[in-house]
Amino acid sequence: MIRTRFAPSPTGYLHIGGARTALFAWAYARRHQGTFILRIEDTDVARSTPEAVQAILDGMQWLGLHPDEGPFYQMQRMDRYKEVIAQMLSAGTAYHCYTSREALDAMRAEQEAKKQKPRYDGLWRPEPGKNLPAPPTDVQPVVRFRNPVDGVVAWDDMVKGRITIANAELDDFIIARADGTPTYNFCVVVDDWDMRISHVIRGDDHVNNTPRQINVLRALGATVPEYGHLPMILGDDGQKLSKRHGAVSVMQYDDEGYLPEAVLNYLARLGWSHGDEEVFAMEQFCAWFEFDHISSSAAQFNTEKLNWLNAHYLKVADNARLAAEVKRRLMLQQVAGADWSVLERVIPLYKERVGNLNELADALHPFCVTVHPPADLLTQHVTAAARAALATLFDKLTGVADWQAAALSLAVKETLASHGLKMPQVATPLRVVLLGQAQSPSIDAVLEALGRERVLERLQRVLRPT
């Protein structure tokens, strides 16, 4: 049974790199009818916050990456970690170390001065025939893992291929601090063991942790999962991803008007490919997803491509759904006295003309509220000739029985003919009066979408002010 997990630390928001990791782990589980688990690694009490936890949950919910199990929280598993540490101390695979922080700092400084790799010197490591010092009474010990000194740790990484690390390169790392709290590398191992994780999919910044975790798993007699380390994501400029080009909260993409399916589709193509396919639903992605299609080199973020995908998904999105999204955005702007019933009729006129939901909301705003055309636009476009033509059009529109684009277009054309004017000479002033702006989609479509009552009321307000 395939069991994958996404295990973020709640020390910040869910960013694009973490979201891609979650997507790949979720897709691999879906591909193989497995289980996807969400685990919150919140043992860094000083930096973890409830707000960050909620930001992760909100981001996963928005993307639609719903876990089959979890979320599980490491802070709720402390008794289990302490139980395993006690077992390891009893088995001799872990030991108490009384070396003080000051002594460790001095040791590190001396090693660096000699251009040696900083590492624990093994003073308190038990060995056959070795006499350990008497434990000092004024030092609370940490617990260290008794790492093998010989041989290598090797695994066939699903992305990077064969990786081999000599055990001599690894020191006896701390698995429990002096206050008894377990460390990251230890908690991860116990969690992966208990949760029967078959495949660990994570960023390649964790490659250095993997040999330590494999050695602990082996010391516990646990099955070692498969590992796949995803290359980092670079910004548009080829530099490490930062806030200015993508390393922002996933929820900021919602704030900026992106659709989750566009973000998911884009993330899927960040370092993974299936031929030349660019646009695909998540069901298709899961059916295609395998690790031999993941590039071993860094992926580069491309905002222009994300925007292109978002525009595509806007065009094909359900109008009722878009209407709800636009309403939510306009309500956040505290738009008062709005009539939302027009939204679904107007959306087809604009959704192929905008790049995101915020642009769509801005375009649809004038359709929902009372419009007060700017004085400068009225002066520029609603001339005496235009005003006379609009008065004629008003009379014609009051007699239109079937409020459809064809009949409305005929009324406009008859008005043009009777006043000897061209379409822009009437359509542009009409747009200014109806929407407070000089540009819009086809004027007959705008008239139809606005509806008889709004059109006549807005024309009358400008032509025959009370």
XYZ file of C-alpha atoms in Angstrom:
466
model
C 0.000 0.000 0.000
C 1.366 3.378 -1.036
C 1.313 5.868 1.848
C 2.724 9.362 1.331
C 2.780 12.380 3.594
C 3.149 16.138 3.542
C 4.758 17.330 6.748
C 5.147 21.128 6.929
C 6.484 23.021 9.936
C 4.062 25.758 11.063
C 6.747 28.404 11.357
C 5.329 30.362 8.413
C 2.799 30.178 5.604
C 2.382 27.449 3.004
C 4.461 28.713 0.081
C 4.751 27.572 -3.519
C 7.618 25.155 -2.863
C 5.703 23.428 -0.074
C 2.534 23.378 -2.157
C 4.359 21.622 -5.008
C 5.718 19.028 -2.572
C 2.208 18.455 -1.223
C 0.823 18.170 -4.762
C 3.387 15.567 -5.842
C 2.897 13.498 -2.664
C -0.899 13.720 -3.079
C -0.734 12.826 -6.783
C 1.536 9.820 -6.194
C -0.891 8.442 -3.616
C -3.833 9.039 -5.972
C -1.956 7.449 -8.878
C -1.561 4.231 -6.911
C -4.869 4.269 -4.983
C -2.863 4.918 -1.833
C -3.208 7.164 1.194
C -2.105 10.784 1.542
C -1.381 11.987 5.083
C -1.042 15.528 6.450
C 1.270 15.914 9.427
C 2.035 19.195 11.180
C 5.593 19.154 12.543
C 5.131 21.644 15.354
C 7.881 20.659 17.803
C 9.664 23.989 17.254
C 7.517 25.573 19.958
C 9.353 28.907 19.868
C 8.586 29.476 16.151
C 5.368 27.524 15.556
C 2.154 29.532 15.769
C -1.565 28.707 15.543
C -1.836 31.290 12.759
C 0.782 29.437 10.705
C -1.032 26.133 11.276
C -4.262 27.696 10.037
C -2.468 29.205 7.025
C -1.263 25.721 6.048
C -4.723 24.208 6.473
C -6.314 27.066 4.511
C -3.794 26.675 1.692
C -4.359 22.934 1.429
C -8.131 23.438 1.484
C -7.992 26.127 -1.220
C -5.850 23.950 -3.478
C -8.118 20.967 -2.911
C -5.287 18.749 -1.648
C -7.418 17.003 0.950
C -5.625 14.430 3.127
C -6.979 10.945 3.646
C -5.606 10.959 7.195
C -4.735 13.831 9.494
C -3.806 16.450 10.210
C -1.645 14.879 12.889
C 0.320 17.099 15.268
C 3.715 16.108 16.630
C 3.161 17.959 19.908
C 0.323 15.521 20.607
C 2.701 12.565 20.204
C 5.300 13.463 22.853
C 4.605 10.386 24.969
C 5.277 8.153 21.960
C 8.619 9.843 21.213
C 9.735 9.503 24.841
C 8.722 5.844 24.816
C 10.923 5.146 21.761
C 13.846 7.112 23.224
C 13.634 5.010 26.401
C 13.681 1.862 24.257
C 16.756 3.073 22.369
C 18.587 3.961 25.582
C 17.826 0.479 26.888
C 18.967 -1.124 23.598
C 22.204 0.907 23.513
C 21.365 2.620 20.205
C 21.179 5.944 22.046
C 23.024 7.349 25.069
C 23.098 10.280 27.467
C 25.633 12.995 26.708
C 26.678 15.451 29.435
C 28.894 17.696 27.330
C 27.859 21.264 28.096
C 26.939 23.811 25.443
C 30.055 25.801 26.322
C 32.246 22.728 25.828
C 30.556 22.028 22.490
C 31.140 25.617 21.346
C 34.816 25.367 22.312
C 35.110 22.005 20.530
C 33.550 23.457 17.380
C 35.822 26.510 17.438
C 38.927 24.337 17.783
C 37.868 22.073 14.907
C 37.125 25.032 12.655
C 40.508 26.558 13.493
C 42.097 23.300 12.335
C 39.883 23.373 9.200
C 38.140 20.218 10.332
C 34.444 19.442 9.924
C 32.686 20.464 13.179
C 31.341 17.366 14.932
C 30.768 15.879 18.354
C 33.907 14.114 19.621
C 32.108 11.097 21.101
C 33.259 11.679 24.687
C 30.118 10.122 26.208
C 29.588 7.488 23.506
C 29.663 4.025 25.133
C 32.057 1.510 23.586
C 33.213 -1.932 24.709
C 36.046 -1.519 27.214
C 35.678 2.272 27.354
C 35.539 3.946 30.749
C 33.106 6.873 30.654
C 33.629 9.943 32.860
C 31.522 10.375 35.972
C 28.329 12.261 35.029
C 28.489 15.871 36.251
C 25.731 16.878 38.657
C 25.255 20.361 37.207
C 24.570 19.354 33.576
C 21.235 18.036 32.325
C 22.122 15.498 29.615
C 20.890 15.358 26.042
C 20.253 12.054 24.297
C 22.376 11.251 21.250
C 21.853 8.586 18.603
C 24.692 6.071 18.444
C 25.411 6.334 14.716
C 27.352 3.509 13.013
C 31.004 4.455 12.510
C 31.752 2.150 9.596
C 30.192 1.533 6.222
C 27.878 3.743 4.205
C 24.266 4.788 4.014
C 22.931 4.414 0.469
C 19.557 4.724 -1.155
C 18.135 4.912 -4.661
C 16.503 8.299 -4.683
C 13.403 8.395 -6.898
C 14.532 11.720 -8.365
C 18.291 11.974 -7.902
C 19.310 8.349 -8.377
C 21.832 6.512 -6.221
C 23.104 8.518 -3.228
C 25.823 7.184 -0.926
C 27.043 8.803 2.310
C 29.859 7.412 4.463
C 28.861 6.895 8.085
C 32.179 8.460 9.045
C 30.728 11.744 7.747
C 27.876 11.592 10.266
C 28.260 12.265 13.961
C 26.071 11.192 16.861
C 23.292 13.749 16.521
C 20.984 14.767 19.357
C 17.574 13.067 19.397
C 16.326 14.628 22.664
C 17.283 17.988 24.126
C 18.266 18.562 27.743
C 14.653 19.459 28.609
C 13.489 16.135 27.192
C 11.887 17.452 23.985
C 12.735 15.343 20.927
C 14.420 16.830 17.863
C 13.163 17.090 14.295
C 15.190 14.256 12.767
C 14.033 11.862 15.479
C 10.339 12.786 15.447
C 10.216 12.430 11.659
C 11.566 8.892 11.881
C 9.083 7.778 14.529
C 6.200 9.394 12.668
C 7.130 7.814 9.341
C 7.499 4.457 11.081
C 4.225 4.619 13.013
C 2.284 6.009 10.050
C 3.701 3.319 7.740
C 4.923 5.868 5.214
C 6.057 4.028 2.098
C 7.351 6.996 0.090
C 8.872 10.186 1.478
C 8.560 12.989 -1.078
C 10.149 16.281 -0.042
C 12.474 19.078 -1.092
C 16.144 18.403 -1.754
C 17.097 20.601 1.199
C 16.367 17.432 3.218
C 18.938 15.233 1.455
C 21.425 15.725 4.310
C 18.820 14.570 6.842
C 18.055 11.347 5.007
C 21.132 9.252 5.952
C 20.634 10.088 9.634
C 16.967 9.159 9.443
C 17.710 5.910 7.610
C 20.212 4.913 10.296
C 17.680 5.557 13.063
C 15.022 3.555 11.208
C 17.441 0.667 10.872
C 18.349 0.905 14.554
C 14.647 0.599 15.368
C 14.209 -2.358 13.052
C 11.756 -0.343 10.957
C 11.163 -0.577 7.224
C 13.000 2.174 5.355
C 10.692 4.052 2.958
C 11.533 5.107 -0.567
C 12.834 8.676 -0.822
C 12.362 11.247 -3.553
C 13.956 14.669 -3.161
C 12.505 17.379 -5.387
C 14.851 20.047 -6.790
C 14.403 23.592 -5.614
C 12.356 26.225 -7.440
C 14.142 29.307 -8.772
C 12.546 32.673 -9.435
C 11.911 34.234 -12.846
C 15.419 35.689 -12.709
C 17.091 32.345 -11.993
C 17.843 33.262 -8.385
C 16.609 31.466 -5.283
C 12.875 31.931 -4.941
C 12.023 34.896 -2.740
C 8.907 36.853 -1.810
C 9.268 39.125 -4.812
C 8.835 36.252 -7.268
C 6.626 33.590 -5.841
C 7.738 32.522 -2.362
C 4.597 33.951 -0.819
C 1.674 32.365 0.941
C -0.438 30.173 -1.314
C -3.435 32.156 -0.098
C -1.923 35.300 -1.593
C -2.579 33.766 -4.998
C -6.246 33.663 -4.019
C -5.997 37.310 -2.944
C -4.449 38.184 -6.308
C -7.283 36.584 -8.255
C -5.831 33.235 -9.316
C -7.980 30.125 -9.590
C -6.704 27.110 -7.609
C -6.847 24.832 -10.660
C -4.548 27.224 -12.530
C -2.051 27.224 -9.651
C -2.182 23.421 -9.394
C -1.731 22.973 -13.137
C 1.221 25.358 -13.038
C 2.808 23.659 -10.017
C 2.467 20.280 -11.717
C 4.656 21.529 -14.569
C 7.329 22.936 -12.246
C 9.922 20.219 -12.704
C 7.584 17.523 -14.091
C 6.387 16.940 -17.629
C 4.341 14.592 -19.758
C 5.396 15.163 -23.314
C 4.330 18.622 -24.444
C 1.134 18.677 -22.380
C 0.606 22.069 -20.731
C -3.068 22.215 -19.727
C -4.643 19.302 -17.873
C -7.006 18.543 -15.007
C -5.727 17.033 -11.773
C -7.412 13.717 -12.556
C -5.275 13.462 -15.686
C -2.155 14.591 -13.817
C -2.621 11.855 -11.208
C -3.063 9.254 -13.969
C 0.201 10.363 -15.589
C 2.301 11.085 -12.509
C 5.474 9.047 -11.996
C 8.907 10.025 -10.734
C 10.759 9.212 -13.933
C 9.132 12.338 -15.421
C 10.587 14.644 -12.751
C 13.657 16.654 -13.708
C 16.646 16.373 -11.392
C 17.587 20.010 -12.012
C 16.015 23.099 -10.469
C 12.708 24.361 -11.860
C 12.261 28.032 -12.727
C 9.165 29.976 -11.773
C 7.534 31.773 -14.698
C 4.873 34.296 -13.718
C 3.907 34.915 -17.336
C 3.065 31.244 -17.831
C 1.048 31.136 -14.613
C -0.918 34.176 -15.796
C -1.555 32.501 -19.150
C -2.888 29.392 -17.428
C -5.071 31.463 -15.148
C -6.598 33.311 -18.102
C -7.315 29.940 -19.756
C -9.076 28.542 -16.688
C -11.110 31.733 -16.322
C -12.420 31.306 -19.864
C -13.685 27.781 -19.208
C -14.866 28.270 -15.619
C -18.521 27.947 -14.668
C -20.245 31.351 -14.718
C -22.114 30.783 -11.459
C -18.851 29.969 -9.700
C -17.180 33.082 -11.119
C -20.166 35.174 -10.043
C -19.739 33.926 -6.474
C -16.011 34.743 -6.564
C -16.658 38.238 -7.920
C -19.351 38.864 -5.304
C -16.938 37.795 -2.538
C -14.266 40.168 -3.777
C -16.621 43.110 -4.175
C -18.093 42.504 -0.730
C -14.570 42.659 0.724
C -14.393 46.132 -0.819
C -17.540 46.952 1.167
C -19.552 47.700 -1.973
C -22.861 49.049 -0.696
C -26.290 48.710 -2.259
C -25.163 46.220 -4.878
C -27.489 44.105 -6.999
C -25.682 40.806 -7.533
C -28.334 39.295 -9.806
C -26.699 40.803 -12.899
C -23.304 39.127 -12.373
C -23.953 35.790 -13.998
C -25.358 37.471 -17.132
C -22.392 39.827 -17.498
C -19.549 37.407 -16.793
C -19.599 35.852 -20.311
C -18.892 39.319 -21.745
C -15.709 39.772 -19.715
C -14.161 36.453 -18.698
C -12.194 36.166 -21.928
C -10.978 39.758 -21.618
C -9.346 39.549 -18.150
C -6.441 37.689 -16.608
C -7.628 37.157 -13.044
C -10.623 37.347 -10.744
C -9.700 40.771 -9.398
C -9.727 42.211 -12.914
C -13.063 40.514 -13.487
C -14.460 42.009 -10.271
C -13.258 45.481 -11.260
C -14.850 45.121 -14.696
C -18.180 43.956 -13.274
C -18.355 46.492 -10.454
C -20.258 49.125 -12.546
C -22.944 46.605 -13.449
C -23.836 45.969 -9.788
C -23.987 49.440 -8.265
C -25.346 52.886 -9.011
C -22.935 54.533 -11.456
C -21.949 58.198 -11.269
C -20.070 58.897 -14.509
C -16.991 61.102 -14.015
C -17.610 64.712 -15.021
C -14.612 64.789 -17.349
C -15.893 61.775 -19.309
C -19.357 63.268 -19.576
C -17.915 66.537 -20.855
C -15.657 64.750 -23.333
C -18.125 62.253 -24.762
C -21.701 63.309 -24.020
C -21.785 66.285 -26.379
C -24.957 68.056 -27.456
C -25.185 65.819 -30.548
C -24.583 62.711 -28.487
C -27.132 63.786 -25.895
C -29.785 64.285 -28.605
C -29.018 60.820 -30.035
C -29.205 59.227 -26.582
C -32.588 60.853 -26.011
C -33.846 59.277 -29.234
C -32.350 55.938 -28.208
C -34.046 56.191 -24.817
C -37.432 56.532 -26.487
C -36.722 53.603 -28.796
C -35.559 51.396 -25.933
C -38.734 52.019 -23.960
C -40.612 50.413 -26.817
C -38.419 47.303 -27.144
C -40.624 44.371 -26.192
C -38.025 41.595 -26.426
C -34.973 42.789 -24.466
C -32.459 40.790 -26.496
C -29.224 41.828 -28.193
C -30.661 41.679 -31.715
C -33.573 44.032 -30.938
C -31.303 46.343 -28.927
C -28.762 46.464 -31.748
C -31.547 47.439 -34.160
C -32.614 50.300 -31.860
C -29.039 51.601 -31.757
C -28.634 51.375 -35.545
C -31.939 53.167 -36.156
C -30.772 55.934 -33.835
C -27.482 56.247 -35.738
C -29.348 56.520 -39.038
C -31.819 59.140 -37.804
C -29.000 61.380 -36.499
C -26.480 60.724 -39.252
C -23.893 59.437 -36.772
C -21.405 56.527 -36.717
C -21.394 53.805 -34.085
C -18.594 55.255 -31.872
C -20.441 58.604 -31.716
C -23.319 56.949 -29.899
C -21.853 53.770 -28.401
C -19.037 55.545 -26.529
C -21.299 58.173 -24.873
C -23.735 55.360 -24.045
C -20.972 53.405 -22.315
C -19.984 56.475 -20.291
C -23.571 56.984 -19.156
C -24.253 53.320 -18.358
C -20.892 52.216 -16.925
C -18.916 55.380 -16.225
C -16.229 54.296 -18.683
C -15.552 54.706 -22.382
C -14.794 51.076 -23.213
C -16.728 47.843 -22.825
C -17.723 44.765 -24.814
C -20.280 45.076 -27.623
C -22.830 47.716 -26.657
C -25.860 45.580 -27.535
C -24.543 42.800 -25.288
C -23.991 45.318 -22.479
C -27.545 46.638 -22.865
C -28.960 43.111 -22.740
C -26.911 42.104 -19.693
C -27.677 45.269 -17.724
C -31.402 44.789 -18.233
C -34.194 47.166 -19.161
C -34.686 48.737 -15.739
C -31.021 49.626 -15.161
C -30.455 50.906 -18.707
C -33.465 53.212 -18.707
C -32.824 54.417 -15.169
C -29.182 55.291 -15.902
C -30.015 57.011 -19.174
C -32.798 59.001 -17.560
C -30.540 60.103 -14.689
C -28.108 61.757 -17.132
C -30.551 62.940 -19.780
C -33.352 64.147 -17.505
C -31.840 64.831 -14.081
C -34.390 65.763 -11.437
